[in-house]
Amino acid sequence: MVRAHKVVLAYSGGVDTSVCIPYLINEWGVKEIITLAADLGQGEELGPIKEKALRCGAVESLVVDGVEAFVTEYAFPAIQANALYENRYPLSTALARPLIAKMLVEAAVKYGADAVAHGCTAKGNDQVRFDLAIMALNPNLKVLAPAREWGMSREETIAYGEKFGIESPVKKSSPYSIDRNLLGRSIEAGPLEDPMHEPPEEIYLMTKAIADTPEQPEYITIGFTKGLPTHLDGKNLDPVTLITRLNEVAGNHGVGRIDMIENRVVGIKSREIYETPALLVLIAAHRDLESLTLTADVTRYKRGIEQTYSELIYQGLWYNPLKQALDAFILNTQERVTGSVRVKFHKGNATIVGRESENSIYAPSLATYGAEDQFDHRAAEGFIYIWGLPTRVWAEKTRG
Ligand code: ARG
């Protein structure tokens, strides 16, 4: 059965997405395959990947630079939302998916394709994110996910590829499944499937082991403008440079590792290791600056929004109306979130040690215990009388 004629395939250069090319052609009757590799700052040479796709049988091999868009359009809103899935994971992989989906849809329109394809399997979150994002952006486009259906084991996949001249991985392939981009690395599978198994040091690339970190602390002041990071130590940096630099500093001090059991969209619990140095520091610093510049009620209300927002991103609902509505709320709150946060990096910790803002609503004259105190102490008694009325009435009734 011919599933589609012309397909744009999300391509990473790995065995699975490479095997997708002959598989789509030979098993699903696809006539032409255009591959698309997104450069999201994964620090990998994309030139060889471009070549490889053509060798595997693609008629066209696209490499699209998306690093800047990734940071400004996907990571930055997540920072403003202090987005941490299950209070821990800053969504470094999840944020990349709606952007890659958008690139696929745009390429499909440009090249007149009737379908897009990806190499995700049936158990992960990424298939959900791709399919839903593509659906939201262009409901008429077919989505093909061969790896979800082909039922081949790792060995069978490699053997299938070899029939079509796709070289099997040279070195004994790593037992881990790794996803990487500018924001971080996600590592799972292999020995990590045992939740009690300590992650071996070798899996980390962006963060140092505590034993290897500098003895001396290092300080960095992060400047935010309307909730977006714009400066490091007073120097205005473009978004990609800022993240890159902060990844280096935080990683050098062993900051940014997460080891968690998370709840996947498809209902499976999975053990995942992340290293996301800059993103974690930026969220912590941003949240701190909000504590200086937002009122208590906005801050508290925003916490609930943040949790929903993180779940929407994790669950593949980036382009959905609820996400857009929450964006409007979050953006509105960021108007006054301008200022600086001083962070001390030392031995695996990024500790916030100071903050300042021209929009600070911290009132020293009210907070102080010194002689300059302006707080009306007599008012407290009346306030507590009224605030406590329901408690008093209830206590009198029930405790007689
Ligand atoms: N669990 C993470 C997420 O859902 C990462 C998924 C990809 N991870 C991987 N190791 N291949 O966003």
Coordinates of C-alpha atoms and ligand atoms in Angstrom, one line a residue:
M1 CA 0.0 0.0 0.0
V2 CA 1.3 3.4 -0.9
R3 CA 1.2 5.5 2.2
A4 CA 2.5 8.7 0.7
H5 CA 4.3 10.0 -2.4
K6 CA 6.6 12.6 -1.2
V7 CA 7.8 12.8 2.3
V8 CA 9.8 15.1 4.5
L9 CA 11.6 13.0 7.1
A10 CA 13.1 14.4 10.3
Y11 CA 16.6 13.1 10.2
S12 CA 19.3 12.8 12.8
G13 CA 21.9 10.6 10.9
G14 CA 21.4 7.7 13.4
V15 CA 20.6 4.1 12.4
D16 CA 16.9 4.4 13.0
T17 CA 16.2 7.5 11.0
S18 CA 18.6 6.3 8.3
V19 CA 16.7 2.9 8.0
C20 CA 13.5 4.9 7.7
I21 CA 14.6 6.0 4.2
P22 CA 14.8 2.6 2.5
Y23 CA 11.9 1.4 4.6
L24 CA 9.6 4.1 3.5
I25 CA 10.6 3.6 -0.1
N26 CA 10.4 -0.2 -0.2
E27 CA 7.7 -1.1 2.3
W28 CA 5.4 1.9 2.2
G29 CA 5.8 2.8 -1.5
V30 CA 7.1 6.4 -0.9
K31 CA 8.5 7.8 -4.2
E32 CA 10.6 10.7 -2.9
I33 CA 12.2 11.4 0.5
I34 CA 13.5 14.7 1.5
T35 CA 15.4 14.6 4.8
L36 CA 15.6 17.5 7.3
A37 CA 18.2 17.7 9.9
A38 CA 17.7 20.6 12.4
D39 CA 20.7 22.3 13.8
L40 CA 19.6 23.1 17.4
G41 CA 23.1 23.6 18.7
Q42 CA 23.8 19.9 19.4
G43 CA 27.4 20.6 18.7
E44 CA 27.6 18.0 16.0
E45 CA 28.9 18.3 12.4
L46 CA 25.9 18.3 10.2
G47 CA 27.8 18.1 6.9
P48 CA 28.4 14.3 7.1
I49 CA 24.7 13.8 8.1
K50 CA 23.6 15.7 4.9
E51 CA 25.8 13.4 2.8
K52 CA 24.6 10.3 4.6
A53 CA 20.9 11.0 3.9
L54 CA 21.7 11.1 0.2
R55 CA 23.6 7.8 0.3
C56 CA 20.7 6.2 2.1
G57 CA 18.4 7.2 -0.8
A58 CA 17.0 10.6 -0.1
V59 CA 16.5 12.8 -3.1
E60 CA 17.2 16.0 -1.1
S61 CA 18.9 16.5 2.2
L62 CA 18.2 19.7 4.1
V63 CA 20.1 21.1 7.1
V64 CA 18.2 23.9 8.7
D65 CA 19.8 26.2 11.3
G66 CA 17.3 26.7 14.1
V67 CA 19.5 27.5 17.1
E68 CA 18.5 31.1 17.5
A69 CA 14.8 30.4 17.0
F70 CA 15.1 27.6 19.5
V71 CA 16.4 29.8 22.2
T72 CA 14.3 32.9 21.6
E73 CA 11.0 31.4 20.6
Y74 CA 11.0 28.2 22.6
A75 CA 13.5 28.3 25.5
F76 CA 12.8 31.9 26.5
P77 CA 9.1 31.6 27.0
A78 CA 9.8 28.5 29.1
I79 CA 12.2 30.5 31.2
Q80 CA 9.6 33.2 31.7
A81 CA 7.2 30.5 32.8
N82 CA 9.8 28.9 35.1
A83 CA 8.8 25.7 33.4
L84 CA 9.9 22.6 35.2
Y85 CA 8.0 19.4 34.5
E86 CA 7.2 17.6 37.7
N87 CA 9.1 20.4 39.4
R88 CA 12.5 19.2 38.1
Y89 CA 12.9 18.8 34.3
P90 CA 13.4 22.0 32.4
L91 CA 12.1 20.4 29.2
S92 CA 15.3 20.7 27.1
T93 CA 14.3 17.9 24.8
A94 CA 10.5 18.6 24.8
L95 CA 11.0 22.2 23.7
A96 CA 12.9 21.2 20.6
R97 CA 10.0 19.1 19.2
P98 CA 7.5 21.8 18.3
L99 CA 10.3 23.7 16.4
I100 CA 11.4 20.6 14.5
A101 CA 7.7 19.9 13.7
K102 CA 7.4 23.5 12.4
M103 CA 10.4 23.0 10.2
L104 CA 9.0 19.8 8.8
V105 CA 5.6 21.4 8.0
E106 CA 7.3 24.4 6.3
A107 CA 9.5 22.1 4.2
A108 CA 6.5 19.9 3.3
V109 CA 4.7 23.0 1.9
K110 CA 7.8 24.3 0.1
Y111 CA 8.6 21.0 -1.6
G112 CA 5.0 19.9 -2.1
A113 CA 5.1 16.8 0.1
D114 CA 1.9 15.0 1.1
A115 CA 3.4 13.7 4.3
V116 CA 6.1 14.2 7.0
A117 CA 7.8 11.4 8.9
H118 CA 9.8 10.9 12.0
G119 CA 11.7 8.0 13.6
C120 CA 10.1 8.0 17.0
T121 CA 9.0 4.7 18.6
A122 CA 5.7 3.9 20.2
K123 CA 6.6 4.3 23.8
G124 CA 8.1 7.7 24.0
N125 CA 6.9 11.3 24.4
D126 CA 8.5 12.6 21.3
Q127 CA 6.1 10.8 18.9
V128 CA 3.2 12.5 20.8
R129 CA 4.9 15.9 20.5
F130 CA 5.7 15.6 16.8
D131 CA 2.3 14.2 15.8
L132 CA 0.4 16.8 17.8
A133 CA 2.5 19.7 16.7
I134 CA 2.2 18.7 13.0
M135 CA -1.5 18.2 13.4
A136 CA -1.9 21.6 15.0
L137 CA 0.1 23.4 12.3
N138 CA -1.3 21.5 9.3
P139 CA -4.1 19.1 9.9
N140 CA -4.1 17.9 6.3
L141 CA -0.6 16.6 6.4
K142 CA -0.1 12.9 6.9
V143 CA 2.4 11.8 9.6
L144 CA 4.3 8.6 9.0
A145 CA 6.1 7.0 11.9
P146 CA 7.6 3.8 10.5
A147 CA 9.6 2.9 13.7
R148 CA 6.3 2.8 15.6
E149 CA 5.1 0.0 13.4
W150 CA 8.0 -1.9 11.9
G151 CA 8.5 -4.1 15.0
M152 CA 12.2 -4.7 14.3
S153 CA 14.6 -5.2 17.2
R154 CA 17.8 -3.2 17.3
E155 CA 19.7 -6.0 15.5
E156 CA 17.0 -6.4 12.9
T157 CA 17.0 -2.7 12.2
I158 CA 20.7 -2.7 11.7
A159 CA 20.5 -5.8 9.4
Y160 CA 17.7 -4.2 7.4
G161 CA 19.9 -1.1 6.9
E162 CA 22.8 -3.2 5.8
K163 CA 20.8 -4.6 3.0
F164 CA 20.6 -1.1 1.6
G165 CA 24.2 -0.2 2.3
I166 CA 23.6 1.6 5.5
E167 CA 26.7 1.0 7.6
S168 CA 26.1 -0.5 11.0
P169 CA 27.4 1.6 13.9
V170 CA 31.2 1.2 13.9
K171 CA 31.9 1.1 17.6
K172 CA 29.8 -1.1 19.8
S173 CA 26.9 1.2 20.0
S174 CA 26.3 2.9 23.4
P175 CA 23.6 1.2 25.5
Y176 CA 22.1 4.6 26.1
S177 CA 19.5 6.6 24.3
I178 CA 20.7 10.2 24.1
D179 CA 19.1 13.4 22.9
R180 CA 21.1 16.6 22.8
N181 CA 20.7 20.2 21.8
L182 CA 22.1 23.6 23.0
L183 CA 19.9 23.4 26.2
G184 CA 21.1 20.1 27.4
R185 CA 21.3 16.3 27.1
S186 CA 18.8 13.6 28.0
I187 CA 20.2 10.2 28.7
E188 CA 18.1 7.0 29.3
A189 CA 18.1 3.2 28.8
G190 CA 20.8 0.6 29.2
P191 CA 21.9 0.2 32.9
L192 CA 19.9 3.4 33.8
E193 CA 16.7 1.4 33.5
D194 CA 17.5 0.1 37.0
P195 CA 16.3 3.1 39.1
M196 CA 18.8 2.1 41.8
H197 CA 21.8 2.0 39.4
E198 CA 24.0 5.1 40.0
P199 CA 24.6 6.9 36.7
P200 CA 28.2 6.3 35.6
E201 CA 30.4 9.4 35.3
E202 CA 31.0 8.7 31.6
I203 CA 27.5 9.6 30.5
Y204 CA 28.0 13.3 31.4
L205 CA 29.5 15.7 28.8
M206 CA 28.3 19.1 29.8
T207 CA 28.8 18.9 33.6
K208 CA 31.9 18.0 35.6
A209 CA 32.0 15.6 38.5
I210 CA 32.2 17.5 41.8
A211 CA 35.6 16.1 42.5
D212 CA 36.9 17.8 39.3
T213 CA 35.3 21.2 39.8
P214 CA 37.3 24.3 40.9
E215 CA 38.1 24.8 44.5
Q216 CA 37.3 28.5 44.3
P217 CA 33.7 29.8 43.8
E218 CA 32.9 31.9 40.8
Y219 CA 30.3 34.6 40.6
I220 CA 28.1 35.6 37.7
T221 CA 25.5 38.4 37.6
I222 CA 22.7 37.5 35.2
G223 CA 20.8 40.5 33.9
F224 CA 17.1 40.1 32.8
T225 CA 15.0 42.4 30.7
K226 CA 11.3 41.9 30.9
G227 CA 11.9 38.3 32.1
L228 CA 14.4 37.4 29.4
P229 CA 18.1 36.9 30.1
T230 CA 20.1 39.6 28.3
H231 CA 23.3 40.2 30.2
L232 CA 26.1 38.3 32.0
D233 CA 28.2 40.4 34.3
G234 CA 26.8 43.6 32.8
K235 CA 27.7 42.6 29.2
N236 CA 24.8 42.4 26.7
L237 CA 25.0 39.0 24.9
D238 CA 23.0 37.6 22.1
P239 CA 20.7 34.7 23.4
V240 CA 22.7 31.8 21.9
T241 CA 26.0 33.2 23.2
L242 CA 24.5 33.8 26.7
I243 CA 23.2 30.2 27.0
T244 CA 26.5 28.8 25.6
R245 CA 28.6 30.8 28.1
L246 CA 26.4 29.9 31.0
N247 CA 26.4 26.2 30.1
E248 CA 30.2 26.4 30.3
V249 CA 30.4 28.1 33.6
A250 CA 27.7 26.1 35.4
G251 CA 28.9 22.8 33.9
N252 CA 32.4 23.6 35.0
H253 CA 31.2 23.8 38.5
G254 CA 29.2 20.6 38.3
V255 CA 25.8 22.4 38.2
G256 CA 22.9 21.1 36.1
R257 CA 22.5 17.3 36.6
I258 CA 19.1 15.7 37.3
D259 CA 18.4 12.1 37.9
M260 CA 14.7 11.4 38.0
I261 CA 11.8 9.0 37.5
E262 CA 9.3 10.8 35.4
N263 CA 5.8 10.1 34.2
R264 CA 5.6 9.9 30.4
V265 CA 2.6 10.9 28.4
V266 CA 1.9 7.3 27.5
G267 CA 1.6 6.3 31.1
I268 CA 5.0 4.7 31.6
K269 CA 7.3 5.7 34.4
S270 CA 10.9 6.2 33.1
R271 CA 14.2 6.9 34.6
E272 CA 16.0 9.8 32.9
I273 CA 19.2 11.6 33.4
Y274 CA 19.5 15.2 32.3
E275 CA 22.2 17.8 32.2
T276 CA 20.9 21.2 31.5
P277 CA 23.3 23.6 33.2
A278 CA 22.3 27.1 31.8
L279 CA 18.6 26.4 31.7
L280 CA 18.3 25.4 35.4
V281 CA 20.4 28.4 36.5
L282 CA 18.3 30.8 34.4
I283 CA 15.0 29.5 35.7
A284 CA 16.2 29.7 39.3
A285 CA 17.6 33.2 38.8
H286 CA 14.5 34.4 36.9
R287 CA 12.2 33.0 39.6
D288 CA 14.2 34.9 42.2
L289 CA 13.9 38.1 40.3
E290 CA 10.2 37.6 40.1
S291 CA 10.1 37.4 43.9
L292 CA 11.5 40.9 44.0
T293 CA 9.3 42.5 41.4
L294 CA 5.9 40.7 41.4
T295 CA 3.2 41.0 44.0
A296 CA 2.5 38.1 46.2
D297 CA -0.8 37.2 44.6
V298 CA 0.6 37.3 41.1
T299 CA 3.5 35.2 42.1
R300 CA 1.3 32.6 43.8
Y301 CA -1.2 32.5 40.9
K302 CA 1.6 32.2 38.4
R303 CA 2.9 29.0 40.2
G304 CA -0.2 27.1 39.2
I305 CA 0.0 28.5 35.6
E306 CA 3.6 27.4 35.5
Q307 CA 2.8 23.9 36.4
T308 CA 0.1 23.6 33.7
Y309 CA 2.4 25.3 31.2
S310 CA 5.1 22.7 31.9
E311 CA 2.7 19.9 31.5
L312 CA 1.4 21.3 28.2
I313 CA 5.0 21.5 26.8
Y314 CA 5.8 18.0 28.0
Q315 CA 2.6 16.5 26.6
G316 CA 3.0 17.9 23.1
L317 CA 0.5 20.8 23.3
W318 CA 2.8 23.7 22.4
Y319 CA 0.6 24.9 19.6
N320 CA -2.7 24.5 21.4
P321 CA -5.0 27.3 22.4
L322 CA -4.6 26.8 26.2
K323 CA -0.8 27.2 25.8
Q324 CA -1.4 30.5 23.8
A325 CA -3.8 31.8 26.4
L326 CA -1.3 31.1 29.2
D327 CA 1.5 32.8 27.1
A328 CA -0.6 36.0 27.2
F329 CA -0.9 35.8 31.0
I330 CA 2.8 35.0 31.5
L331 CA 3.9 37.8 29.1
N332 CA 1.8 40.3 31.0
T333 CA 3.5 39.4 34.3
Q334 CA 7.0 39.9 32.8
E335 CA 6.6 43.6 32.0
R336 CA 8.5 44.6 35.2
V337 CA 10.8 41.6 35.6
T338 CA 13.9 43.6 34.8
G339 CA 17.0 43.5 37.0
S340 CA 20.0 41.4 38.0
V341 CA 20.6 38.3 40.0
R342 CA 24.0 37.4 41.4
V343 CA 24.8 33.6 41.4
K344 CA 27.6 31.9 43.1
F345 CA 28.9 28.7 41.5
H346 CA 30.7 26.3 43.7
K347 CA 31.0 22.5 44.0
G348 CA 27.7 21.5 42.3
N349 CA 25.7 24.4 43.6
A350 CA 24.4 27.6 41.9
T351 CA 23.4 29.7 44.9
I352 CA 21.6 32.9 44.4
V353 CA 23.3 35.4 46.7
G354 CA 21.8 38.7 45.6
R355 CA 19.2 40.4 43.5
E356 CA 18.3 44.0 42.5
S357 CA 15.8 45.7 40.3
E358 CA 14.7 49.2 39.3
N359 CA 11.2 47.7 39.6
S360 CA 11.8 46.2 43.0
I361 CA 8.7 46.3 45.3
Y362 CA 10.8 45.3 48.3
A363 CA 10.3 48.2 50.7
P364 CA 13.3 48.6 53.1
S365 CA 11.4 51.0 55.2
L366 CA 8.8 48.4 55.9
A367 CA 11.1 45.4 56.1
T368 CA 13.7 46.9 58.4
Y369 CA 14.1 46.1 62.1
G370 CA 16.2 49.3 62.5
A371 CA 15.2 52.7 63.6
E372 CA 14.1 53.8 60.1
D373 CA 11.1 51.4 60.4
Q374 CA 7.9 52.9 58.9
F375 CA 5.5 50.1 59.6
D376 CA 2.6 51.0 61.7
H377 CA 2.8 48.4 64.5
R378 CA -0.5 49.3 66.1
A379 CA -2.3 48.2 62.9
A380 CA -1.2 44.6 63.4
E381 CA -3.5 44.0 66.3
G382 CA -6.7 45.1 64.5
F383 CA -5.6 43.2 61.4
I384 CA -5.3 40.0 63.4
Y385 CA -8.6 40.6 65.2
I386 CA -10.4 40.7 61.8
W387 CA -8.3 38.1 60.1
G388 CA -8.8 35.7 63.0
L389 CA -12.6 36.2 63.4
P390 CA -13.6 33.0 61.6
T391 CA -11.0 31.1 63.7
R392 CA -12.4 32.5 66.9
V393 CA -16.0 31.8 66.0
W394 CA -15.2 28.3 64.9
A395 CA -13.1 27.6 68.1
E396 CA -15.8 28.9 70.4
K397 CA -18.4 26.7 68.7
T398 CA -16.4 23.5 68.6
R399 CA -14.2 23.8 71.7
G400 CA -16.9 25.4 73.8
Ligands
ARG1 N1 12.3 12.2 28.7 C1 12.7 13.3 28.0 C2 11.4 14.0 27.4 O1 10.4 13.4 27.3 C3 13.7 13.0 26.9 C4 13.2 12.2 25.8 C5 14.3 11.8 24.9 N2 15.3 11.2 25.6 C6 16.3 10.3 25.2 N3 17.1 9.9 26.0 N4 16.3 9.9 24.0 O2 11.5 15.1 27.1

